PDB file of N, CA and C in Angstrom:
ATOM      1  N   ALA O1035       0.761  -1.215  -0.006  1.00  0.00           N
ATOM      2  CA  ALA O1035       0.057  -0.180  -0.069  1.00  0.00           C
ATOM      3  C   ALA O1035       0.866   1.423   0.040  1.00  0.00           C
ATOM      4  N   GLU O1036       2.218   1.318   0.572  1.00  0.00           N
ATOM      5  CA  GLU O1036       2.635   2.484   0.711  1.00  0.00           C
ATOM      6  C   GLU O1036       3.254   2.776  -0.192  1.00  0.00           C
ATOM      7  N   TYR O1037       3.672   1.679  -1.496  1.00  0.00           N
ATOM      8  CA  TYR O1037       4.125   2.058  -2.736  1.00  0.00           C
ATOM      9  C   TYR O1037       3.329   2.470  -3.813  1.00  0.00           C
ATOM     10  N   TRP O1038       1.858   2.655  -3.861  1.00  0.00           N
ATOM     11  CA  TRP O1038       0.857   2.549  -4.472  1.00  0.00           C
ATOM     12  C   TRP O1038       0.014   4.036  -3.664  1.00  0.00           C
ATOM     13  N   PRO O1039       0.135   4.724  -3.558  1.00  0.00           N
ATOM     14  CA  PRO O1039      -1.116   5.470  -2.366  1.00  0.00           C
ATOM     15  C   PRO O1039      -1.926   6.348  -3.254  1.00  0.00           C
ATOM     16  N   GLU O1040      -1.865   6.594  -4.652  1.00  0.00           N
ATOM     17  CA  GLU O1040      -2.298   7.246  -5.190  1.00  0.00           C
ATOM     18  C   GLU O1040      -3.545   6.686  -5.782  1.00  0.00           C
ATOM     19  N   ARG O1041      -3.479   5.270  -5.425  1.00  0.00           N
ATOM     20  CA  ARG O1041      -4.468   4.200  -5.385  1.00  0.00           C
ATOM     21  C   ARG O1041      -5.629   4.413  -4.706  1.00  0.00           C
ATOM     22  N   PHE O1042      -5.289   5.094  -3.382  1.00  0.00           N
ATOM     23  CA  PHE O1042      -6.105   5.115  -2.092  1.00  0.00           C
ATOM     24  C   PHE O1042      -7.324   6.425  -2.574  1.00  0.00           C
ATOM     25  N   THR O1043      -8.292   5.743  -3.033  1.00  0.00           N
ATOM     26  CA  THR O1043      -9.795   7.192  -3.252  1.00  0.00           C
ATOM     27  C   THR O1043     -10.611   6.836  -2.426  1.00  0.00           C
ATOM     28  N   MET O1044     -10.825   5.879  -1.205  1.00  0.00           N
ATOM     29  CA  MET O1044     -11.319   5.551  -0.100  1.00  0.00           C
ATOM     30  C   MET O1044     -11.267   6.160   1.232  1.00  0.00           C
ATOM     31  N   PRO O1045     -12.192   6.254   2.302  1.00  0.00           N
ATOM     32  CA  PRO O1045     -11.447   6.473   3.256  1.00  0.00           C
ATOM     33  C   PRO O1045     -10.684   6.257   4.266  1.00  0.00           C
ATOM     34  N   VAL O1046      -9.550   6.337   4.644  1.00  0.00           N
ATOM     35  CA  VAL O1046      -9.008   5.386   5.243  1.00  0.00           C
ATOM     36  C   VAL O1046      -8.483   5.671   7.273  1.00  0.00           C
ATOM     37  N   ALA O1047      -8.520   4.631   7.669  1.00  0.00           N
ATOM     38  CA  ALA O1047      -8.303   5.268   9.357  1.00  0.00           C
ATOM     39  C   ALA O1047      -6.988   4.274   9.442  1.00  0.00           C
ATOM     40  N   MET O1048      -6.051   4.333  10.215  1.00  0.00           N
ATOM     41  CA  MET O1048      -5.191   3.621  10.393  1.00  0.00           C
ATOM     42  C   MET O1048      -4.802   3.901  12.230  1.00  0.00           C
ATOM     43  N   THR O1049      -4.796   2.783  12.515  1.00  0.00           N
ATOM     44  CA  THR O1049      -3.987   2.749  14.088  1.00  0.00           C
ATOM     45  C   THR O1049      -2.908   2.316  13.984  1.00  0.00           C
ATOM     46  N   VAL O1050      -1.281   2.901  14.782  1.00  0.00           N
ATOM     47  CA  VAL O1050      -0.419   2.611  15.046  1.00  0.00           C
ATOM     48  C   VAL O1050       0.028   2.631  16.227  1.00  0.00           C
ATOM     49  N   GLY O1051       0.951   1.563  17.068  1.00  0.00           N
ATOM     50  CA  GLY O1051       1.986   1.686  18.487  1.00  0.00           C
ATOM     51  C   GLY O1051       3.331   2.065  17.708  1.00  0.00           C
ATOM     52  N   GLY O1052       3.842   2.648  18.772  1.00  0.00           N
ATOM     53  CA  GLY O1052       4.986   3.178  18.648  1.00  0.00           C
ATOM     54  C   GLY O1052       5.916   1.745  18.934  1.00  0.00           C
ATOM     55  N   ASN O1053       5.425   0.794  19.583  1.00  0.00           N
ATOM     56  CA  ASN O1053       6.511  -0.356  19.590  1.00  0.00           C
ATOM     57  C   ASN O1053       5.819  -1.496  19.120  1.00  0.00           C
ATOM     58  N   ASP O1054       5.198  -1.497  17.895  1.00  0.00           N
ATOM     59  CA  ASP O1054       4.697  -2.666  17.255  1.00  0.00           C
ATOM     60  C   ASP O1054       6.356  -2.896  16.707  1.00  0.00           C
ATOM     61  N   ALA O1055       6.534  -4.311  17.152  1.00  0.00           N
ATOM     62  CA  ALA O1055       7.349  -5.360  16.417  1.00  0.00           C
ATOM     63  C   ALA O1055       6.986  -6.112  15.145  1.00  0.00           C
ATOM     64  N   VAL O1056       5.652  -6.224  15.023  1.00  0.00           N
ATOM     65  CA  VAL O1056       5.250  -6.750  13.444  1.00  0.00           C
ATOM     66  C   VAL O1056       5.030  -5.969  12.255  1.00  0.00           C
ATOM     67  N   VAL O1057       4.207  -4.856  12.499  1.00  0.00           N
ATOM     68  CA  VAL O1057       4.505  -3.841  11.608  1.00  0.00           C
ATOM     69  C   VAL O1057       4.926  -2.548  11.785  1.00  0.00           C
ATOM     70  N   PRO O1058       6.174  -1.989  11.146  1.00  0.00           N
ATOM     71  CA  PRO O1058       7.348  -1.239  11.300  1.00  0.00           C
ATOM     72  C   PRO O1058       5.999   0.072  11.582  1.00  0.00           C
ATOM     73  N   PRO O1059       6.027   0.819  12.889  1.00  0.00           N
ATOM     74  CA  PRO O1059       5.239   2.379  13.019  1.00  0.00           C
ATOM     75  C   PRO O1059       5.589   3.241  11.905  1.00  0.00           C
ATOM     76  N   GLN O1060       6.782   3.201  11.489  1.00  0.00           N
ATOM     77  CA  GLN O1060       7.447   4.329  10.671  1.00  0.00           C
ATOM     78  C   GLN O1060       6.431   4.261   9.104  1.00  0.00           C
ATOM     79  N   SER O1061       6.166   2.838   8.630  1.00  0.00           N
ATOM     80  CA  SER O1061       5.419   2.902   7.663  1.00  0.00           C
ATOM     81  C   SER O1061       4.228   2.982   7.442  1.00  0.00           C
ATOM     82  N   VAL O1062       3.453   3.105   8.760  1.00  0.00           N
ATOM     83  CA  VAL O1062       2.143   3.403   8.551  1.00  0.00           C
ATOM     84  C   VAL O1062       2.341   4.836   8.400  1.00  0.00           C
ATOM     85  N   GLN O1063       3.162   5.355   9.540  1.00  0.00           N
ATOM     86  CA  GLN O1063       3.137   7.014   9.528  1.00  0.00           C
ATOM     87  C   GLN O1063       3.542   7.590   8.115  1.00  0.00           C
ATOM     88  N   ARG O1064       4.428   7.035   7.257  1.00  0.00           N
ATOM     89  CA  ARG O1064       4.755   7.653   6.189  1.00  0.00           C
ATOM     90  C   ARG O1064       3.610   7.475   5.002  1.00  0.00           C
ATOM     91  N   LEU O1065       2.680   6.060   5.239  1.00  0.00           N
ATOM     92  CA  LEU O1065       1.747   5.971   4.638  1.00  0.00           C
ATOM     93  C   LEU O1065       0.414   7.458   4.551  1.00  0.00           C
ATOM     94  N   ALA O1066       0.587   7.496   5.667  1.00  0.00           N
ATOM     95  CA  ALA O1066      -0.516   8.469   6.056  1.00  0.00           C
ATOM     96  C   ALA O1066      -0.347   9.653   5.746  1.00  0.00           C
ATOM     97  N   ALA O1067       1.073  10.409   6.445  1.00  0.00           N
ATOM     98  CA  ALA O1067       1.454  11.385   5.923  1.00  0.00           C
ATOM     99  C   ALA O1067       1.128  11.800   3.971  1.00  0.00           C
ATOM    100  N   VAL O1068       1.620  10.724   3.428  1.00  0.00           N
ATOM    101  CA  VAL O1068       1.379  10.636   1.888  1.00  0.00           C
ATOM    102  C   VAL O1068      -0.116  11.015   1.715  1.00  0.00           C
ATOM    103  N   LEU O1069      -1.439  10.256   2.214  1.00  0.00           N
ATOM    104  CA  LEU O1069      -2.110  10.330   1.669  1.00  0.00           C
ATOM    105  C   LEU O1069      -2.775  11.824   2.244  1.00  0.00           C
ATOM    106  N   LYS O1070      -2.354  12.374   3.348  1.00  0.00           N
ATOM    107  CA  LYS O1070      -2.671  13.568   3.609  1.00  0.00           C
ATOM    108  C   LYS O1070      -2.299  14.648   2.377  1.00  0.00           C
ATOM    109  N   LYS O1071      -1.200  14.724   1.935  1.00  0.00           N
ATOM    110  CA  LYS O1071      -0.358  15.210   0.828  1.00  0.00           C
ATOM    111  C   LYS O1071      -1.290  15.301  -0.126  1.00  0.00           C
ATOM    112  N   LEU O1072      -1.899  14.079  -0.562  1.00  0.00           N
ATOM    113  CA  LEU O1072      -2.842  13.777  -1.805  1.00  0.00           C
ATOM    114  C   LEU O1072      -4.166  13.998  -1.293  1.00  0.00           C
ATOM    115  N   ASP O1073      -4.050  14.778  -0.244  1.00  0.00           N
ATOM    116  CA  ASP O1073      -5.525  15.264   0.178  1.00  0.00           C
ATOM    117  C   ASP O1073      -6.659  13.993  -0.135  1.00  0.00           C
ATOM    118  N   ARG O1074      -6.453  12.784   0.577  1.00  0.00           N
ATOM    119  CA  ARG O1074      -7.547  11.812   0.703  1.00  0.00           C
ATOM    120  C   ARG O1074      -7.841  12.066   2.657  1.00  0.00           C
ATOM    121  N   PRO O1075      -8.883  11.298   2.470  1.00  0.00           N
ATOM    122  CA  PRO O1075      -9.478  11.543   3.756  1.00  0.00           C
ATOM    123  C   PRO O1075      -8.601  10.394   4.377  1.00  0.00           C
ATOM    124  N   VAL O1076      -7.802  10.854   5.678  1.00  0.00           N
ATOM    125  CA  VAL O1076      -7.285   9.713   6.357  1.00  0.00           C
ATOM    126  C   VAL O1076      -7.309  10.566   7.582  1.00  0.00           C
ATOM    127  N   LEU O1077      -7.095   9.211   8.480  1.00  0.00           N
ATOM    128  CA  LEU O1077      -7.160   9.439  10.335  1.00  0.00           C
ATOM    129  C   LEU O1077      -6.285   8.469  10.459  1.00  0.00           C
ATOM    130  N   LEU O1078      -5.087   9.409  11.176  1.00  0.00           N
ATOM    131  CA  LEU O1078      -3.691   8.419  12.060  1.00  0.00           C
ATOM    132  C   LEU O1078      -4.488   8.442  13.545  1.00  0.00           C
ATOM    133  N   ILE O1079      -4.745   7.342  14.125  1.00  0.00           N
ATOM    134  CA  ILE O1079      -4.505   7.315  15.536  1.00  0.00           C
ATOM    135  C   ILE O1079      -3.050   6.778  16.154  1.00  0.00           C
ATOM    136  N   ASP O1080      -1.804   7.589  16.283  1.00  0.00           N
ATOM    137  CA  ASP O1080      -0.863   7.324  16.888  1.00  0.00           C
ATOM    138  C   ASP O1080      -0.631   6.989  18.195  1.00  0.00           C
ATOM    139  N   ARG O1081      -0.492   5.808  18.531  1.00  0.00           N
ATOM    140  CA  ARG O1081      -0.071   5.510  20.243  1.00  0.00           C
ATOM    141  C   ARG O1081       1.705   5.170  20.383  1.00  0.00           C
ATOM    142  N   PRO O1082       2.245   6.302  20.498  1.00  0.00           N
ATOM    143  CA  PRO O1082       3.368   5.558  20.767  1.00  0.00           C
ATOM    144  C   PRO O1082       4.315   4.727  21.462  1.00  0.00           C
ATOM    145  N   GLU O1083       3.329   4.291  22.540  1.00  0.00           N
ATOM    146  CA  GLU O1083       3.482   3.462  23.997  1.00  0.00           C
ATOM    147  C   GLU O1083       2.868   2.261  23.739  1.00  0.00           C
ATOM    148  N   GLY O1084       2.065   2.068  22.224  1.00  0.00           N
ATOM    149  CA  GLY O1084       1.123   1.162  22.169  1.00  0.00           C
ATOM    150  C   GLY O1084       1.902  -0.068  21.131  1.00  0.00           C
ATOM    151  N   GLY O1085       1.697  -1.217  20.883  1.00  0.00           N
ATOM    152  CA  GLY O1085       1.941  -2.556  20.499  1.00  0.00           C
ATOM    153  C   GLY O1085       1.551  -2.525  19.177  1.00  0.00           C
ATOM    154  N   HIS O1086       1.553  -3.782  18.919  1.00  0.00           N
ATOM    155  CA  HIS O1086       0.544  -4.163  17.902  1.00  0.00           C
ATOM    156  C   HIS O1086      -0.906  -4.695  18.062  1.00  0.00           C
ATOM    157  N   SER O1087      -1.663  -3.838  18.729  1.00  0.00           N
ATOM    158  CA  SER O1087      -3.165  -3.815  19.150  1.00  0.00           C
ATOM    159  C   SER O1087      -3.851  -2.713  19.166  1.00  0.00           C
ATOM    160  N   THR O1088      -4.974  -2.536  19.147  1.00  0.00           N
ATOM    161  CA  THR O1088      -5.746  -1.259  19.037  1.00  0.00           C
ATOM    162  C   THR O1088      -6.463  -1.632  20.097  1.00  0.00           C
ATOM    163  N   THR O1089      -7.003  -0.637  20.579  1.00  0.00           N
ATOM    164  CA  THR O1089      -8.218  -0.385  21.875  1.00  0.00           C
ATOM    165  C   THR O1089      -9.123  -0.255  21.396  1.00  0.00           C
ATOM    166  N   TYR O1090     -10.613  -0.906  22.177  1.00  0.00           N
ATOM    167  CA  TYR O1090     -11.703  -0.539  21.213  1.00  0.00           C
ATOM    168  C   TYR O1090     -12.065   1.104  21.297  1.00  0.00           C
ATOM    169  N   ALA O1091     -11.631   1.645  22.046  1.00  0.00           N
ATOM    170  CA  ALA O1091     -12.082   3.202  21.552  1.00  0.00           C
ATOM    171  C   ALA O1091     -11.422   3.820  20.494  1.00  0.00           C
ATOM    172  N   ASP O1092     -10.108   3.389  20.247  1.00  0.00           N
ATOM    173  CA  ASP O1092      -9.633   3.558  19.105  1.00  0.00           C
ATOM    174  C   ASP O1092     -10.042   3.123  17.789  1.00  0.00           C
ATOM    175  N   ALA O1093     -10.522   1.877  17.616  1.00  0.00           N
ATOM    176  CA  ALA O1093     -11.431   1.027  16.769  1.00  0.00           C
ATOM    177  C   ALA O1093     -12.473   1.761  16.467  1.00  0.00           C
ATOM    178  N   VAL O1094     -13.645   2.301  17.598  1.00  0.00           N
ATOM    179  CA  VAL O1094     -14.719   2.807  17.128  1.00  0.00           C
ATOM    180  C   VAL O1094     -14.391   4.025  16.257  1.00  0.00           C
ATOM    181  N   GLU O1095     -13.015   4.819  16.910  1.00  0.00           N
ATOM    182  CA  GLU O1095     -13.334   6.143  16.276  1.00  0.00           C
ATOM    183  C   GLU O1095     -12.717   5.949  15.047  1.00  0.00           C
ATOM    184  N   ALA O1096     -11.710   4.850  14.438  1.00  0.00           N
ATOM    185  CA  ALA O1096     -11.510   4.606  13.160  1.00  0.00           C
ATOM    186  C   ALA O1096     -12.753   4.263  12.353  1.00  0.00           C
ATOM    187  N   PHE O1097     -13.367   3.603  12.964  1.00  0.00           N
ATOM    188  CA  PHE O1097     -14.792   2.746  12.300  1.00  0.00           C
ATOM    189  C   PHE O1097     -16.284   4.009  11.706  1.00  0.00           C
ATOM    190  N   GLU O1098     -15.746   5.147  12.878  1.00  0.00           N
ATOM    191  CA  GLU O1098     -16.511   6.110  12.872  1.00  0.00           C
ATOM    192  C   GLU O1098     -16.440   7.374  11.722  1.00  0.00           C
ATOM    193  N   PHE O1099     -14.975   7.212  11.620  1.00  0.00           N
ATOM    194  CA  PHE O1099     -14.225   8.408  11.117  1.00  0.00           C
ATOM    195  C   PHE O1099     -14.993   8.086   9.173  1.00  0.00           C
ATOM    196  N   VAL O1100     -14.172   6.282   8.833  1.00  0.00           N
ATOM    197  CA  VAL O1100     -14.471   6.166   7.950  1.00  0.00           C
ATOM    198  C   VAL O1100     -16.246   6.295   7.373  1.00  0.00           C
ATOM    199  N   MET O1101     -16.979   5.285   8.458  1.00  0.00           N
ATOM    200  CA  MET O1101     -18.237   5.231   8.088  1.00  0.00           C
ATOM    201  C   MET O1101     -19.246   6.648   8.060  1.00  0.00           C
ATOM    202  N   GLY O1102     -18.361   7.636   8.279  1.00  0.00           N
ATOM    203  CA  GLY O1102     -18.695   9.261   8.074  1.00  0.00           C
ATOM    204  C   GLY O1102     -18.257   9.746   6.826  1.00  0.00           C
ATOM    205  N   ARG O1103     -17.676   9.190   6.571  1.00  0.00           N
ATOM    206  CA  ARG O1103     -17.262   9.558   4.974  1.00  0.00           C
ATOM    207  C   ARG O1103     -17.534   8.839   3.852  1.00  0.00           C
ATOM    208  N   VAL O1104     -18.096   7.554   4.192  1.00  0.00           N
ATOM    209  CA  VAL O1104     -18.522   6.756   2.814  1.00  0.00           C
ATOM    210  C   VAL O1104     -20.173   7.637   2.501  1.00  0.00           C
ATOM    211  N   LYS O1105     -20.065   7.495   1.158  1.00  0.00           N
ATOM    212  CA  LYS O1105     -21.103   8.088   0.498  1.00  0.00           C
ATOM    213  C   LYS O1105     -22.153   7.036  -0.181  1.00  0.00           C
TER     214      LYS O1105
END
């Protein structure tokens, strides 16, 4: 996904943990930054102390962000 961000036309929400040992958080942060530059609807929830998990509250926020922008 990071290599073809121009293909993203839908709203995107991502959660990232700074201590994620599975998915490098920098790759998610880079993708979010590029999508913002392309003026795509994107939400990045960045938890520097987090790992490879998402809280219920963050999942709800991400879901509401996407669903609020789907036409």
